[in-house]
């Protein structure tokens, strides 16, 4: 199994809603990532979890709250988002063991629209 | 600091003709370089990775890339374009920082394939 699975594929939410994005991998990877991608732009790193601990937060607003309940799951909790937060949210995972063979595997993303 | 520069925002080719997508890198030591492809509204798929074992790297779908240290380049090529190759291509350099693996993306090159 070399897949990273993200749900839902599409999400429309109002600015007062609370929703969550989910990501799952069963490759035994110990690093997991959240990226935000606007149309026609490269992905922007938001968060990195290493061995279920938050290791990198790229100055992301607190309305985005990540959670890593176990080594296979990664959530992104959303609250009070703004229309400019509309984007494709990508999850990725990698071995995270510090060797030269590191590479990222990406999910298909959640297309989020904030109204 | 490590970075990559994709020299073209768009590349347009006819089906059956060669493809060249250009990427230059900046790194103070042997870099970890990748090419990823993204089809519309999809996640990113790894095409190939430079591991320092060989300067010519073969990837999936007939793509290959050549690492040239003297030119600090890692250009992606394919002998004959197919309509299904139309997508966004990202050159990526990876580094370890504080125990986490951090990929840095180029701006992307949009490959357009004409029939």
XYZ file of C-alpha atoms in Angstrom:
230
model
C 0.000 0.000 0.000
C 1.692 3.179 -1.197
C -1.288 5.481 -0.843
C -2.014 8.557 1.169
C -5.773 8.887 1.518
C -7.447 12.218 2.137
C -11.087 12.863 2.991
C -13.233 14.593 2.031
C -12.234 15.299 -1.586
C -14.335 18.469 -1.656
C -15.559 20.694 1.186
C -17.647 23.850 1.176
C -17.934 25.683 4.468
C -19.112 28.985 5.835
C -16.898 31.303 7.821
C -18.536 30.294 11.110
C -18.333 26.539 10.544
C -15.986 24.028 12.157
C -14.780 21.196 9.967
C -11.900 18.731 9.816
C -9.744 17.340 7.042
C -8.422 13.819 7.443
C -5.344 12.066 6.102
C -4.299 8.433 6.484
C -1.295 6.362 5.415
C -0.328 2.756 6.123
C 3.228 2.772 4.824
C 4.792 2.979 8.285
C 5.917 6.534 7.608
C 6.818 8.581 10.668
C 6.653 12.058 9.105
C 3.427 13.663 7.890
C 2.830 17.038 6.292
C 0.079 19.529 5.515
C 0.425 21.789 2.492
C -1.813 24.539 1.125
C -1.905 25.080 -2.633
C -3.576 27.970 -4.428
C -4.378 27.661 -8.108
C -1.361 27.873 -10.436
C 1.033 28.058 -7.469
C 3.406 25.564 -5.824
C 2.366 23.916 -2.556
C 3.164 25.920 0.596
C 4.247 24.019 3.687
C 1.976 24.502 6.704
C 2.898 21.842 9.282
C 5.248 18.897 9.719
C 4.762 16.098 12.243
C 7.684 13.849 13.089
C 7.003 10.769 15.228
C 3.587 12.228 16.070
C 5.024 15.460 17.420
C 4.615 18.815 15.732
C 8.078 19.738 14.518
C 7.374 22.581 12.104
C 4.657 25.237 12.054
C 5.213 27.712 9.245
C 3.521 30.623 11.041
C 0.086 29.319 10.142
C -2.926 31.236 11.608
C -4.520 29.611 14.651
C -7.769 29.025 12.752
C -5.889 25.998 11.368
C -5.212 23.406 14.073
C -3.340 20.190 13.221
C -3.581 16.957 15.151
C -1.707 13.661 14.831
C -3.614 11.062 16.912
C -1.294 8.216 15.880
C 1.416 7.403 13.366
C -1.071 6.679 10.567
C -3.483 9.582 10.935
C -3.220 13.320 10.491
C -6.085 15.768 10.915
C -6.453 19.452 10.155
C -9.174 21.171 12.166
C -10.664 24.285 10.614
C -12.520 27.041 12.437
C -13.577 30.560 11.467
C -11.873 30.422 8.103
C -11.739 33.293 5.648
C -12.575 33.206 1.920
C -8.849 33.582 1.138
C -8.301 30.204 2.813
C -10.028 28.546 -0.135
C -7.411 26.261 -1.695
C -6.359 22.664 -2.285
C -5.073 21.160 0.966
C -2.555 18.393 0.435
C -1.341 15.820 2.904
C 1.956 14.008 2.429
C 4.029 11.438 4.282
C 7.635 10.282 4.240
C 9.745 7.705 6.044
C 11.129 10.348 8.381
C 14.052 8.207 9.504
C 16.851 10.543 8.494
C 18.409 8.721 5.579
C 19.194 9.869 2.071
C 16.306 7.933 0.550
C 13.667 10.310 1.869
C 10.832 11.178 -0.503
C 7.304 12.436 -0.069
C 4.126 10.633 -1.042
C 1.121 12.908 -1.572
C -2.607 12.423 -1.245
C -5.027 13.724 -3.866
C -6.011 16.645 -1.692
C -9.148 18.286 -0.324
C -10.496 21.144 -2.420
C -11.805 23.623 0.155
C -14.135 26.510 -0.610
C -14.929 29.038 2.128
C -18.040 31.121 1.504
C 20.206 27.686 2.015
C 18.876 25.449 -0.710
C 16.576 26.481 -3.522
C 15.488 25.556 -7.024
C 14.647 27.796 -9.954
C 12.404 26.583 -12.730
C 13.350 28.671 -15.690
C 10.074 28.476 -17.629
C 6.551 29.028 -16.336
C 5.078 27.419 -19.476
C 6.457 25.028 -22.081
C 4.451 24.220 -25.192
C 5.255 21.217 -27.432
C 3.557 19.177 -30.119
C 2.653 15.560 -29.473
C 5.536 13.295 -30.441
C 8.234 15.956 -30.053
C 10.851 16.084 -27.244
C 10.167 17.704 -23.888
C 12.691 19.762 -21.908
C 11.761 21.284 -18.546
C 14.582 23.238 -16.954
C 15.579 23.410 -13.298
C 18.632 24.975 -11.672
C 19.461 24.401 -8.042
C 21.402 26.187 -5.355
C 22.951 24.090 -2.597
C 26.058 24.202 -0.460
C 26.399 20.408 -0.528
C 25.198 17.422 -2.537
C 21.507 18.127 -3.045
C 18.514 15.849 -2.811
C 16.523 16.672 -5.956
C 13.157 15.507 -7.226
C 10.684 16.068 -10.020
C 6.977 15.801 -9.223
C 4.018 15.995 -11.627
C 0.549 17.288 -10.822
C -2.412 16.755 -13.097
C -5.355 19.196 -12.750
C -7.037 19.056 -9.320
C -4.885 16.106 -8.263
C -2.122 15.461 -5.776
C 1.546 15.288 -6.679
C 3.165 12.165 -8.077
C 6.889 11.494 -7.823
C 8.478 11.207 -11.277
C 12.075 10.633 -10.207
C 14.716 11.403 -7.583
C 18.444 12.133 -7.782
C 20.296 9.997 -5.251
C 23.942 10.685 -6.237
C 24.328 7.047 -7.347
C 24.014 8.057 -11.012
C 23.874 11.395 -12.769
C 21.241 10.201 -15.254
C 18.052 9.301 -13.433
C 15.247 7.394 -15.102
C 11.712 7.937 -13.874
C 8.214 6.842 -14.659
C 6.328 7.419 -17.930
C 9.513 7.716 -19.986
C 10.878 10.776 -18.188
C 14.496 11.155 -17.176
C 16.668 13.865 -15.675
C 20.386 14.531 -15.747
C 22.239 15.968 -12.760
C 25.014 18.338 -13.906
C 27.025 19.670 -11.003
C 29.110 21.998 -13.185
C 25.919 23.694 -14.407
C 23.939 23.259 -11.146
C 21.118 21.880 -13.252
C 18.639 19.002 -13.052
C 16.623 19.284 -16.261
C 13.737 16.923 -17.004
C 13.428 15.411 -20.473
C 11.280 13.006 -22.445
C 11.995 11.937 -26.037
C 8.401 12.071 -27.257
C 5.529 13.968 -25.641
C 2.120 12.408 -25.191
C -1.148 14.261 -24.686
C -1.406 12.732 -21.209
C 1.850 14.475 -20.213
C 0.038 17.819 -20.083
C 0.317 18.822 -16.423
C 2.193 21.002 -13.933
C 5.747 19.899 -13.137
C 7.614 20.847 -9.972
C 11.340 20.647 -9.334
C 11.985 20.111 -5.623
C 15.057 20.190 -3.381
C 14.929 18.528 0.025
C 16.919 19.121 3.185
C 16.977 17.943 6.782
C 16.366 20.604 9.413
C 15.972 19.936 13.120
C 15.097 16.310 12.528
C 12.465 17.086 9.883
C 12.733 16.691 6.121
C 11.750 19.912 4.349
C 11.078 19.947 0.607
C 11.325 23.294 -1.160
C 9.325 23.602 -4.367
C 10.134 25.524 -7.504
C 7.391 27.722 -8.940
C 6.281 25.016 -11.376
C 6.284 24.639 -15.160
C 3.054 24.086 -17.006
C 3.547 21.623 -19.887
C 1.112 22.136 -22.758
C 0.927 19.422 -25.407
C -0.674 20.210 -28.763
C -2.111 17.473 -30.986
